[in-house]
PDB file of C-alpha atoms in Angstrom:
ATOM      1  CA  MET A   1    -155.186  13.268   2.098  1.00 93.00           C
ATOM      2  CA  ARG A   2    -154.115  13.988  -1.481  1.00 96.00           C
ATOM      3  CA  VAL A   3    -150.486  14.215  -2.615  1.00 98.00           C
ATOM      4  CA  LYS A   4    -148.938  15.878  -5.654  1.00 98.00           C
ATOM      5  CA  THR A   5    -145.340  15.933  -6.835  1.00 98.00           C
ATOM      6  CA  GLY A   6    -143.757  18.596  -9.015  1.00 98.00           C
ATOM      7  CA  LEU A   7    -140.506  18.195 -10.938  1.00 98.00           C
ATOM      8  CA  GLY A   8    -138.491  21.344 -11.545  1.00 98.00           C
ATOM      9  CA  GLN A   9    -135.383  21.861 -13.654  1.00 98.00           C
ATOM     10  CA  ASP A  10    -133.337  24.835 -14.776  1.00 98.00           C
ATOM     11  CA  SER A  11    -129.838  25.515 -16.041  1.00 98.00           C
ATOM     12  CA  HIS A  12    -127.705  28.572 -16.787  1.00 97.00           C
ATOM     13  CA  ARG A  13    -124.259  29.182 -18.239  1.00 97.00           C
ATOM     14  CA  PHE A  14    -121.667  31.168 -16.323  1.00 96.00           C
ATOM     15  CA  ILE A  15    -121.059  34.734 -17.478  1.00 94.00           C
ATOM     16  CA  LEU A  16    -117.755  35.588 -19.137  1.00 87.00           C
ATOM     17  CA  ALA A  17    -114.895  36.202 -16.703  1.00 78.00           C
ATOM     18  CA  HIS A  18    -114.655  39.925 -17.551  1.00 78.00           C
ATOM     19  CA  GLU A  19    -118.367  40.509 -16.830  1.00 83.00           C
ATOM     20  CA  HIS A  20    -119.522  41.429 -13.340  1.00 86.00           C
ATOM     21  CA  LYS A  21    -122.544  39.706 -11.863  1.00 92.00           C
ATOM     22  CA  PRO A  22    -122.788  37.988  -8.481  1.00 95.00           C
ATOM     23  CA  LEU A  23    -123.537  34.284  -8.184  1.00 97.00           C
ATOM     24  CA  ILE A  24    -126.702  33.731  -6.176  1.00 98.00           C
ATOM     25  CA  LEU A  25    -128.026  30.239  -5.458  1.00 98.00           C
ATOM     26  CA  ALA A  26    -131.132  29.663  -3.339  1.00 98.00           C
ATOM     27  CA  GLY A  27    -130.991  33.352  -2.429  1.00 98.00           C
ATOM     28  CA  ILE A  28    -127.459  32.978  -1.000  1.00 98.00           C
ATOM     29  CA  LEU A  29    -124.529  35.004  -2.345  1.00 97.00           C
ATOM     30  CA  PHE A  30    -121.463  33.003  -3.400  1.00 96.00           C
ATOM     31  CA  PRO A  31    -118.990  35.896  -3.131  1.00 92.00           C
ATOM     32  CA  ASP A  32    -115.965  34.498  -4.955  1.00 89.00           C
ATOM     33  CA  ASP A  33    -117.638  32.899  -7.986  1.00 92.00           C
ATOM     34  CA  LEU A  34    -118.781  33.983 -11.439  1.00 93.00           C
ATOM     35  CA  GLY A  35    -122.471  34.764 -11.843  1.00 95.00           C
ATOM     36  CA  LEU A  36    -124.841  33.102 -14.263  1.00 97.00           C
ATOM     37  CA  GLU A  37    -126.240  34.442 -17.520  1.00 95.00           C
ATOM     38  CA  GLY A  38    -129.843  35.598 -17.409  1.00 93.00           C
ATOM     39  CA  ASN A  39    -132.101  38.645 -17.363  1.00 90.00           C
ATOM     40  CA  SER A  40    -132.821  38.176 -13.662  1.00 93.00           C
ATOM     41  CA  ASP A  41    -130.342  37.308 -10.919  1.00 95.00           C
ATOM     42  CA  ALA A  42    -130.257  33.888 -12.686  1.00 96.00           C
ATOM     43  CA  ASP A  43    -130.711  32.006  -9.400  1.00 97.00           C
ATOM     44  CA  VAL A  44    -130.932  28.595 -11.032  1.00 98.00           C
ATOM     45  CA  VAL A  45    -131.995  26.924  -7.761  1.00 98.00           C
ATOM     46  CA  LEU A  46    -134.972  29.236  -7.270  1.00 98.00           C
ATOM     47  CA  HIS A  47    -135.871  28.913 -10.957  1.00 97.00           C
ATOM     48  CA  ALA A  48    -135.981  25.120 -10.625  1.00 98.00           C
ATOM     49  CA  ILE A  49    -138.142  25.496  -7.505  1.00 98.00           C
ATOM     50  CA  THR A  50    -140.470  27.842  -9.384  1.00 98.00           C
ATOM     51  CA  ASN A  51    -140.791  25.261 -12.161  1.00 98.00           C
ATOM     52  CA  GLY A  52    -141.432  22.505  -9.604  1.00 98.00           C
ATOM     53  CA  ILE A  53    -144.261  24.499  -8.049  1.00 98.00           C
ATOM     54  CA  SER A  54    -145.636  25.094 -11.548  1.00 97.00           C
ATOM     55  CA  GLY A  55    -145.665  21.314 -11.956  1.00 98.00           C
ATOM     56  CA  ILE A  56    -148.051  21.141  -9.004  1.00 98.00           C
ATOM     57  CA  THR A  57    -150.259  24.103  -9.892  1.00 98.00           C
ATOM     58  CA  GLY A  58    -150.238  23.892 -13.680  1.00 97.00           C
ATOM     59  CA  VAL A  59    -149.468  27.637 -13.863  1.00 96.00           C
ATOM     60  CA  ASN A  60    -146.173  28.402 -15.608  1.00 96.00           C
ATOM     61  CA  ILE A  61    -144.404  31.337 -13.977  1.00 94.00           C
ATOM     62  CA  LEU A  62    -141.080  31.264 -15.821  1.00 92.00           C
ATOM     63  CA  GLY A  63    -141.881  32.675 -19.204  1.00 89.00           C
ATOM     64  CA  LYS A  64    -144.639  35.225 -19.691  1.00 90.00           C
ATOM     65  CA  ILE A  65    -145.200  36.035 -15.993  1.00 86.00           C
ATOM     66  CA  SER A  66    -141.503  36.245 -15.059  1.00 88.00           C
ATOM     67  CA  ASP A  67    -140.798  38.275 -18.212  1.00 84.00           C
ATOM     68  CA  GLU A  68    -143.463  40.759 -17.126  1.00 88.00           C
ATOM     69  CA  LEU A  69    -141.915  40.968 -13.649  1.00 84.00           C
ATOM     70  CA  CYS A  70    -138.297  41.136 -14.833  1.00 81.00           C
ATOM     71  CA  LEU A  71    -138.272  42.907 -18.177  1.00 84.00           C
ATOM     72  CA  LYS A  72    -141.204  45.275 -17.688  1.00 87.00           C
ATOM     73  CA  GLN A  73    -141.197  45.871 -13.921  1.00 89.00           C
ATOM     74  CA  GLY A  74    -137.439  45.475 -13.353  1.00 89.00           C
ATOM     75  CA  ILE A  75    -137.840  42.767 -10.683  1.00 86.00           C
ATOM     76  CA  THR A  76    -134.734  40.590 -10.961  1.00 91.00           C
ATOM     77  CA  ASN A  77    -134.865  38.852  -7.560  1.00 94.00           C
ATOM     78  CA  SER A  78    -135.872  35.241  -8.248  1.00 96.00           C
ATOM     79  CA  ARG A  79    -137.455  34.967  -4.795  1.00 97.00           C
ATOM     80  CA  VAL A  80    -140.308  37.023  -6.253  1.00 95.00           C
ATOM     81  CA  TYR A  81    -140.877  34.353  -8.938  1.00 96.00           C
ATOM     82  CA  VAL A  82    -141.153  31.641  -6.275  1.00 97.00           C
ATOM     83  CA  GLU A  83    -143.525  33.841  -4.263  1.00 97.00           C
ATOM     84  CA  GLU A  84    -145.619  34.339  -7.396  1.00 95.00           C
ATOM     85  CA  ALA A  85    -145.750  30.574  -8.005  1.00 97.00           C
ATOM     86  CA  LEU A  86    -146.822  29.963  -4.393  1.00 98.00           C
ATOM     87  CA  LYS A  87    -149.918  32.150  -4.933  1.00 97.00           C
ATOM     88  CA  TYR A  88    -151.412  29.438  -7.172  1.00 97.00           C
ATOM     89  CA  LEU A  89    -151.205  26.518  -4.703  1.00 97.00           C
ATOM     90  CA  ASN A  90    -154.909  26.911  -3.828  1.00 96.00           C
ATOM     91  CA  GLY A  91    -155.002  24.853  -0.645  1.00 94.00           C
ATOM     92  CA  TRP A  92    -151.990  22.662  -1.398  1.00 98.00           C
ATOM     93  CA  GLN A  93    -149.189  22.789   1.165  1.00 98.00           C
ATOM     94  CA  ILE A  94    -145.588  22.063   0.259  1.00 98.00           C
ATOM     95  CA  CYS A  95    -144.221  19.536   2.749  1.00 98.00           C
ATOM     96  CA  HIS A  96    -140.844  18.508   1.283  1.00 98.00           C
ATOM     97  CA  ILE A  97    -138.316  19.454  -1.385  1.00 98.00           C
ATOM     98  CA  SER A  98    -135.311  17.554  -2.684  1.00 98.00           C
ATOM     99  CA  ILE A  99    -132.764  19.453  -4.783  1.00 98.00           C
ATOM    100  CA  SER A 100    -129.868  18.109  -6.853  1.00 98.00           C
ATOM    101  CA  ILE A 101    -127.258  20.560  -8.140  1.00 98.00           C
ATOM    102  CA  GLU A 102    -124.805  19.608 -10.878  1.00 98.00           C
ATOM    103  CA  CYS A 103    -121.700  21.739 -11.377  1.00 97.00           C
ATOM    104  CA  GLN A 104    -117.926  21.626 -11.281  1.00 96.00           C
ATOM    105  CA  THR A 105    -117.779  24.973  -9.531  1.00 95.00           C
ATOM    106  CA  PRO A 106    -118.580  26.455  -7.062  1.00 96.00           C
ATOM    107  CA  LYS A 107    -118.224  24.038  -4.189  1.00 95.00           C
ATOM    108  CA  ILE A 108    -121.792  23.761  -2.906  1.00 97.00           C
ATOM    109  CA  THR A 109    -121.320  21.798   0.340  1.00 96.00           C
ATOM    110  CA  PRO A 110    -120.107  24.704   2.542  1.00 96.00           C
ATOM    111  CA  PHE A 111    -123.220  26.690   1.587  1.00 97.00           C
ATOM    112  CA  ILE A 112    -125.827  23.940   2.021  1.00 98.00           C
ATOM    113  CA  PRO A 113    -126.936  24.930   5.566  1.00 98.00           C
ATOM    114  CA  ALA A 114    -127.568  28.555   4.516  1.00 98.00           C
ATOM    115  CA  MET A 115    -129.290  27.435   1.309  1.00 98.00           C
ATOM    116  CA  LYS A 116    -131.552  25.041   3.221  1.00 98.00           C
ATOM    117  CA  GLN A 117    -132.492  27.792   5.688  1.00 98.00           C
ATOM    118  CA  SER A 118    -133.260  30.236   2.866  1.00 98.00           C
ATOM    119  CA  ILE A 119    -135.446  27.737   1.000  1.00 98.00           C
ATOM    120  CA  ALA A 120    -137.237  26.608   4.168  1.00 98.00           C
ATOM    121  CA  GLU A 121    -138.143  30.205   5.008  1.00 98.00           C
ATOM    122  CA  LEU A 122    -139.308  30.920   1.463  1.00 98.00           C
ATOM    123  CA  LEU A 123    -141.479  27.784   1.248  1.00 98.00           C
ATOM    124  CA  GLN A 124    -142.593  27.978   4.903  1.00 98.00           C
ATOM    125  CA  ILE A 125    -141.390  24.477   5.723  1.00 98.00           C
ATOM    126  CA  THR A 126    -138.817  23.202   8.201  1.00 98.00           C
ATOM    127  CA  VAL A 127    -135.115  22.970   7.368  1.00 98.00           C
ATOM    128  CA  ALA A 128    -135.402  19.207   7.928  1.00 98.00           C
ATOM    129  CA  ASP A 129    -137.820  19.098   4.975  1.00 98.00           C
ATOM    130  CA  VAL A 130    -135.237  20.554   2.563  1.00 98.00           C
ATOM    131  CA  GLY A 131    -132.738  18.152   1.021  1.00 98.00           C
ATOM    132  CA  ILE A 132    -129.840  19.395  -1.100  1.00 98.00           C
ATOM    133  CA  THR A 133    -127.223  17.277  -2.820  1.00 98.00           C
ATOM    134  CA  ALA A 134    -124.461  18.335  -5.192  1.00 97.00           C
ATOM    135  CA  THR A 135    -122.508  16.458  -7.827  1.00 96.00           C
ATOM    136  CA  THR A 136    -120.022  17.056 -10.604  1.00 95.00           C
ATOM    137  CA  GLY A 137    -121.631  14.251 -12.575  1.00 92.00           C
ATOM    138  CA  GLU A 138    -118.129  12.887 -13.115  1.00 93.00           C
ATOM    139  CA  GLY A 139    -117.590  15.714 -15.609  1.00 90.00           C
ATOM    140  CA  LEU A 140    -119.767  14.046 -18.244  1.00 93.00           C
ATOM    141  CA  THR A 141    -121.871  17.127 -19.036  1.00 94.00           C
ATOM    142  CA  ASP A 142    -121.106  20.800 -19.662  1.00 95.00           C
ATOM    143  CA  PHE A 143    -122.201  21.467 -16.078  1.00 96.00           C
ATOM    144  CA  GLY A 144    -119.713  18.973 -14.695  1.00 93.00           C
ATOM    145  CA  LYS A 145    -117.091  20.508 -16.965  1.00 95.00           C
ATOM    146  CA  GLY A 146    -117.549  23.925 -15.351  1.00 95.00           C
ATOM    147  CA  LEU A 147    -119.570  25.775 -18.002  1.00 96.00           C
ATOM    148  CA  GLY A 148    -122.654  26.359 -15.863  1.00 97.00           C
ATOM    149  CA  ILE A 149    -125.027  24.953 -13.280  1.00 98.00           C
ATOM    150  CA  GLN A 150    -127.987  22.615 -13.650  1.00 98.00           C
ATOM    151  CA  VAL A 151    -130.567  22.005 -10.921  1.00 98.00           C
ATOM    152  CA  PHE A 152    -133.345  19.455 -10.565  1.00 98.00           C
ATOM    153  CA  CYS A 153    -135.842  19.442  -7.726  1.00 98.00           C
ATOM    154  CA  ILE A 154    -138.790  17.368  -6.638  1.00 98.00           C
ATOM    155  CA  ILE A 155    -141.433  19.084  -4.569  1.00 98.00           C
ATOM    156  CA  THR A 156    -144.084  17.216  -2.608  1.00 98.00           C
ATOM    157  CA  ALA A 157    -147.316  18.943  -1.671  1.00 98.00           C
ATOM    158  CA  VAL A 158    -150.314  17.679   0.308  1.00 98.00           C
ATOM    159  CA  GLN A 159    -153.926  18.684   0.625  1.00 96.00           C
ATOM    160  CA  GLU A 160    -155.964  17.582   3.626  1.00 84.00           C
TER     161      GLU A 160
END
């Protein structure tokens, strides 16, 4: 059996308070929080996952391919970017993902079960194979100070 690991990262600033855009993380709506800046839905969790899959496949989705989908075709749902990245696995099977979210707000913990379920369905793995942690980073970065959200993930894939 062969094993590969992909590291994904992404970050976005919050929109200005007078702007109207929903906050979506891992495909889950956070109804009472400011959205994130970006051309798409700015789902920073799914963007980090997309980048992690790209680390396994070597095919960068965020950039030229996502710009084509978002800016030219009007597809702003970040789930589509993950689905696009999954097309390039070529026999590799994702078996585990670990996600770390850094932000002051929103409070992530109440949403973790729904986020894990959403990610598990998208990646076709079990909920037990999705780990999510959240931190404020003791307020040492702009993310911990409430200016945005940063996400890191590690994805493990196997090939029999």
